[in-house]
Structures are given as C-alpha cells and as structure tokens.
Amino acid sequence: MGSRFCLFLIILSLVMALSSVGYSAPTEATSEQQANSTSGLHDPDAKVTSPSKTLKNPGLGYVTLLRHVHGILNIIGWGTLIPIGIIIGRYFRHEFPIRCDQWYSIHAVCQTCGYIMGTVGWAFGVSVLHSSSKRSYLPFLVLGIFIILLTTIQIMLAICVQSKKESGERRRCWEKHHHVMGYVIMALIIGVIFEGINAQRHPKKWRWCYVGILSGLAIVGAALEVHRCYKLKLFKQAMKLNANMYSPST
C-alpha cells in the first residue's frame, strides 16, 4: 500500500511538472513596457523605459519570485530531504550504529517528498527559462531533466524490482546498484544546486545558506559514521574475546 501511494505521488508530481512546462510567465520588462507605452500615448513627454533599465530594477519582480521559489524548492527537496533519506538508510537500518524499525518508511517518505519538491521546483525553473532571454540556462535545465530521469529510475526500481528477501545474490546486486546510483545522483544534485545559485540575485547569501545545510548534514553523517565504526570495533573485540574464552585449551 505504501509503495503504491509513493508511486501515485511520483506520477502526480510529474504530471504537475509537465503541465507547467508549456506555461510561459510574463517577463519583468513586459508589464513595465506596456505601462510606459500606454502612458506615452497620452503623454508625449513621457519617457519609455528600455528593457535593459527595467531588468536592472531592484524591485522583486514576478520572474525573480519564480526564481526564488525554484531555488527554495530545489534546496529543500533535492538538497536536504534526499540526503537526509540517504543518511537514514545508511545509519538506521542495521544494529550499527542505531537500529530503527521504521527506517524504511522514513527513508521512503524523505526520498518521495524530496523528489516531488525537486520536480515541482524544476517546473518553476522551466517557467523562469521561458520568461528569460538568457539561453545559457538551457544546459542547466537539461541537467535537471537528467537528474529527474535518474531519480525516477531509482525509485521505480526500489518499488518494483528490489527483492523482498534481506539476503541473496539478487538482493546484494540490487543494493550495490542502488547505493552507487544514489551517490551519483547526490553528487549531481549538489553540483546543479551550486550552479543554480549563481543565477540568483544574491548568490553569496544563497551559497552560504546551502553550505550551512550541507555542513550540518556532513557533521551528522560523520558523527554517525564514527559511532558506527566504534560500536563495530567493540562488537568485534567482544566476539574475539568470547571465541578465546570458549576455545579448547591446548
């Protein structure tokens, strides 16, 4: 039931994203130019604002608002929830370092919500691209499509292909593929987010904000990794001590 619900949410997010691809948001200069041209008909002395001056307007325009929503959704969805799901899947599945019986549900919720938010954020990015004259954003958009495609394949394989058994050759092969693809997707996501930050109005503030998020996640992951290694070392020492204790004396 949970897998079907996740699949439904994924399909719904893709439909919402694709439905907004054809929508072209008005540019920031359009409304200003129309207002100036209209006023110019009534007032001969009125000055018509050029598009270059309009784009330099420090006010928060509609396209800028779309760009901000695009950045926030991608940072929260792709850049925060997805790595949280990875951390939960790695460190809360087994006895070392911490065992959580509900780890799979939490992992699936984080990944699904991150996927949905990231896909909707990508749709906002498409709207920004339609309303912007900067075609240099096109490779950035294509890379976003590639990430969505890889993530969709990853989730579909997790829902439909993974073995229900915790052991076995098929299970080990699937886990290896799942882990490798997950880390590749995460590396691409981080690179795309930092590249997209450069397109924001105040990239330095955005960059430091996301660096803070990544630093927090890295500290948590490093602490859990150290704790896992420490508990695993103690467990191996205890096993070795028990083996020596019950071994027959010569």
Coordinates of C-alpha atoms in Angstrom, one line a residue:
M1 CA 0.0 0.0 0.0
G2 CA 2.8 2.4 0.9
S3 CA 4.7 1.7 -2.4
R4 CA 1.6 2.3 -4.4
F5 CA 0.9 5.6 -2.6
C6 CA 4.5 6.7 -3.3
L7 CA 4.1 5.7 -6.9
F8 CA 0.9 7.7 -7.1
L9 CA 2.6 10.8 -5.7
I10 CA 5.5 10.5 -8.1
I11 CA 3.2 10.3 -11.1
L12 CA 1.2 13.2 -9.8
S13 CA 4.3 15.4 -9.4
L14 CA 5.5 14.5 -12.9
V15 CA 2.1 15.4 -14.3
M16 CA 2.1 18.7 -12.4
A17 CA 5.7 19.5 -13.6
L18 CA 4.9 18.6 -17.3
S19 CA 1.7 20.6 -17.3
S20 CA 3.6 23.7 -16.3
V21 CA 6.3 23.3 -18.9
G22 CA 4.2 24.9 -21.6
Y23 CA 3.3 27.9 -19.4
S24 CA 5.3 31.0 -20.2
A25 CA 5.4 33.5 -17.4
P26 CA 5.5 37.2 -18.3
T27 CA 8.8 38.8 -18.2
E28 CA 9.6 41.6 -15.8
A29 CA 10.0 44.0 -18.6
T30 CA 6.7 43.3 -20.3
S31 CA 4.4 44.9 -17.8
E32 CA 6.7 47.9 -17.4
Q33 CA 7.0 48.4 -21.2
Q34 CA 3.2 48.1 -21.7
A35 CA 2.6 50.7 -19.0
N36 CA 5.2 53.1 -20.4
S37 CA 3.9 52.7 -24.0
T38 CA 0.3 53.2 -22.8
S39 CA 1.3 56.3 -20.9
G40 CA 3.3 57.5 -23.8
L41 CA 0.1 57.6 -25.9
H42 CA -1.5 60.1 -23.5
D43 CA 1.6 62.0 -22.5
P44 CA 4.0 62.9 -25.3
D45 CA 6.7 63.9 -22.8
A46 CA 6.7 60.5 -21.1
K47 CA 9.9 58.6 -21.3
V48 CA 9.7 55.0 -22.3
T49 CA 11.8 52.7 -20.1
S50 CA 14.1 50.4 -22.1
P51 CA 14.2 46.7 -21.3
S52 CA 17.8 46.9 -20.1
K53 CA 16.9 49.5 -17.5
T54 CA 13.8 47.6 -16.5
L55 CA 15.7 44.5 -15.8
K56 CA 18.0 46.5 -13.5
N57 CA 15.1 47.4 -11.4
P58 CA 15.9 46.3 -7.8
G59 CA 12.3 45.5 -7.0
L60 CA 11.2 41.9 -6.7
G61 CA 9.5 41.1 -10.0
Y62 CA 7.4 38.1 -11.0
V63 CA 10.3 36.3 -12.6
T64 CA 12.5 36.9 -9.7
L65 CA 9.9 35.5 -7.4
L66 CA 9.6 32.4 -9.6
R67 CA 13.4 32.0 -9.4
H68 CA 13.4 32.3 -5.6
V69 CA 10.6 29.6 -5.4
H70 CA 12.6 27.4 -7.8
G71 CA 15.7 27.7 -5.6
I72 CA 14.0 27.2 -2.3
L73 CA 12.1 24.1 -3.5
N74 CA 15.2 22.6 -5.0
I75 CA 17.4 23.2 -2.0
I76 CA 14.8 21.8 0.4
G77 CA 13.7 18.9 -1.9
W78 CA 16.8 17.8 -3.7
G79 CA 19.5 19.3 -1.5
T80 CA 18.1 18.5 2.0
L81 CA 15.4 15.8 2.1
I82 CA 17.2 13.5 -0.3
P83 CA 20.5 13.4 1.7
I84 CA 18.5 13.0 4.9
G85 CA 16.9 9.9 3.4
I86 CA 20.3 8.6 2.4
I87 CA 21.6 9.1 6.0
I88 CA 18.6 7.3 7.4
G89 CA 19.0 4.4 5.0
R90 CA 22.7 4.0 5.8
Y91 CA 22.9 4.5 9.6
F92 CA 19.5 3.4 10.9
R93 CA 19.0 0.2 9.1
H94 CA 21.3 -2.2 10.9
E95 CA 22.3 -2.6 14.5
F96 CA 25.3 -0.4 14.0
P97 CA 25.2 2.4 14.8
I98 CA 21.5 2.8 15.6
R99 CA 18.7 0.4 14.9
C100 CA 15.3 1.9 13.9
D101 CA 12.5 -0.5 12.9
Q102 CA 10.7 2.3 10.9
W103 CA 13.8 3.3 8.9
Y104 CA 12.4 2.2 5.6
S105 CA 9.2 4.2 6.0
I106 CA 11.1 7.3 7.0
H107 CA 13.6 6.8 4.2
A108 CA 10.8 6.4 1.6
V109 CA 9.0 9.4 2.9
C110 CA 12.1 11.6 2.7
Q111 CA 13.0 10.4 -0.8
T112 CA 9.5 10.7 -2.1
C113 CA 8.9 14.2 -0.7
G114 CA 12.3 15.4 -1.9
Y115 CA 11.6 14.0 -5.3
I116 CA 8.2 15.8 -5.5
M117 CA 9.5 19.1 -4.2
G118 CA 12.5 18.9 -6.6
T119 CA 10.3 18.1 -9.6
V120 CA 7.9 21.0 -8.8
G121 CA 11.0 23.2 -8.3
W122 CA 12.3 22.1 -11.7
A123 CA 8.9 23.1 -13.2
F124 CA 9.3 26.6 -11.8
G125 CA 12.7 26.7 -13.3
V126 CA 11.2 25.9 -16.7
S127 CA 8.8 28.8 -16.3
V128 CA 11.8 31.1 -15.5
L129 CA 13.6 29.9 -18.6
H130 CA 10.5 30.6 -20.8
S131 CA 10.3 34.1 -19.4
S132 CA 14.1 34.8 -19.6
S133 CA 16.2 35.8 -22.6
K134 CA 19.2 34.1 -21.2
R135 CA 19.5 30.8 -23.1
S136 CA 22.6 30.0 -21.1
Y137 CA 20.3 28.3 -18.6
L138 CA 19.4 25.6 -21.2
P139 CA 22.2 23.2 -20.2
F140 CA 21.2 23.7 -16.6
L141 CA 17.7 22.7 -17.5
V142 CA 18.8 19.6 -19.4
L143 CA 21.0 18.5 -16.4
G144 CA 17.9 18.9 -14.2
I145 CA 15.9 16.6 -16.6
F146 CA 18.8 14.1 -16.4
I147 CA 18.6 14.1 -12.6
I148 CA 14.9 13.7 -12.6
L149 CA 15.2 10.8 -15.0
L150 CA 17.9 9.0 -12.9
T151 CA 15.9 9.6 -9.7
T152 CA 12.7 8.3 -11.3
I153 CA 14.5 5.1 -12.4
Q154 CA 16.0 4.7 -8.9
I155 CA 12.6 5.0 -7.2
M156 CA 10.8 2.7 -9.7
L157 CA 13.5 0.1 -9.3
A158 CA 13.1 0.4 -5.5
I159 CA 9.3 -0.1 -5.8
C160 CA 9.2 -2.8 -8.5
V161 CA 12.5 -4.7 -8.7
Q162 CA 14.0 -5.0 -5.2
S163 CA 13.8 -8.4 -3.6
K164 CA 11.7 -8.8 -0.5
K165 CA 14.4 -11.1 1.0
E166 CA 17.1 -9.5 3.1
S167 CA 19.7 -11.8 1.7
G168 CA 20.6 -13.5 -1.6
E169 CA 22.6 -12.7 -4.7
R170 CA 19.8 -10.7 -6.3
R171 CA 19.4 -8.6 -3.2
R172 CA 23.1 -7.9 -2.9
C173 CA 23.3 -6.8 -6.6
W174 CA 20.3 -4.6 -6.2
E175 CA 21.7 -2.9 -3.1
K176 CA 25.0 -2.3 -4.8
H177 CA 23.3 -0.7 -7.8
H178 CA 21.0 1.3 -5.5
H179 CA 23.9 2.7 -3.5
V180 CA 26.1 3.6 -6.4
M181 CA 23.3 5.3 -8.3
G182 CA 22.2 7.1 -5.2
Y183 CA 25.6 8.6 -4.6
V184 CA 26.0 9.6 -8.2
I185 CA 22.6 11.4 -8.1
M186 CA 23.5 13.1 -4.9
A187 CA 26.8 14.4 -6.4
L188 CA 24.9 15.7 -9.5
I189 CA 22.3 17.4 -7.3
I190 CA 24.9 19.2 -5.2
G191 CA 26.7 20.4 -8.4
V192 CA 23.5 21.6 -10.0
I193 CA 22.3 23.4 -6.9
F194 CA 25.6 25.4 -6.6
E195 CA 25.4 26.1 -10.3
G196 CA 21.8 27.3 -10.0
I197 CA 22.7 29.5 -7.0
N198 CA 24.9 31.6 -9.4
A199 CA 21.7 32.6 -11.2
Q200 CA 20.1 34.1 -8.1
R201 CA 20.1 37.8 -7.3
H202 CA 22.2 37.4 -4.2
P203 CA 24.2 34.3 -4.9
K204 CA 26.6 34.8 -1.9
K205 CA 23.7 34.6 0.6
W206 CA 22.2 31.5 -1.1
R207 CA 25.6 29.8 -1.3
W208 CA 26.3 30.3 2.4
C209 CA 22.8 29.1 3.3
Y210 CA 23.3 25.9 1.4
V211 CA 26.9 25.4 2.6
G212 CA 25.4 25.6 6.1
I213 CA 22.8 22.9 5.3
L214 CA 25.5 20.7 3.8
S215 CA 27.8 21.2 6.7
G216 CA 25.1 20.2 9.2
L217 CA 24.3 17.1 7.2
A218 CA 28.0 16.3 6.9
I219 CA 28.6 16.7 10.6
V220 CA 25.7 14.4 11.4
G221 CA 26.8 11.8 8.9
A222 CA 30.4 11.9 10.1
A223 CA 29.3 11.6 13.8
L224 CA 27.1 8.6 12.9
E225 CA 30.0 7.0 10.9
V226 CA 32.4 7.4 13.8
H227 CA 29.8 6.0 16.2
R228 CA 29.2 3.0 13.8
C229 CA 32.9 2.2 13.5
Y230 CA 33.4 2.5 17.3
K231 CA 30.5 0.1 18.1
L232 CA 31.5 -2.3 15.3
K233 CA 35.1 -2.4 16.8
L234 CA 33.7 -3.1 20.3
F235 CA 31.5 -5.8 18.9
K236 CA 34.4 -7.5 17.1
Q237 CA 36.5 -7.3 20.2
A238 CA 33.7 -8.9 22.2
M239 CA 33.3 -11.7 19.7
K240 CA 37.0 -12.3 19.7
L241 CA 37.1 -12.4 23.5
N242 CA 34.2 -14.9 23.6
A243 CA 35.9 -17.0 21.0
N244 CA 39.1 -17.1 23.0
M245 CA 37.2 -17.8 26.2
Y246 CA 35.4 -20.8 24.9
S247 CA 38.2 -22.2 22.7
P248 CA 39.6 -25.5 24.0
S249 CA 42.9 -25.1 25.8
T250 CA 45.9 -26.8 24.5

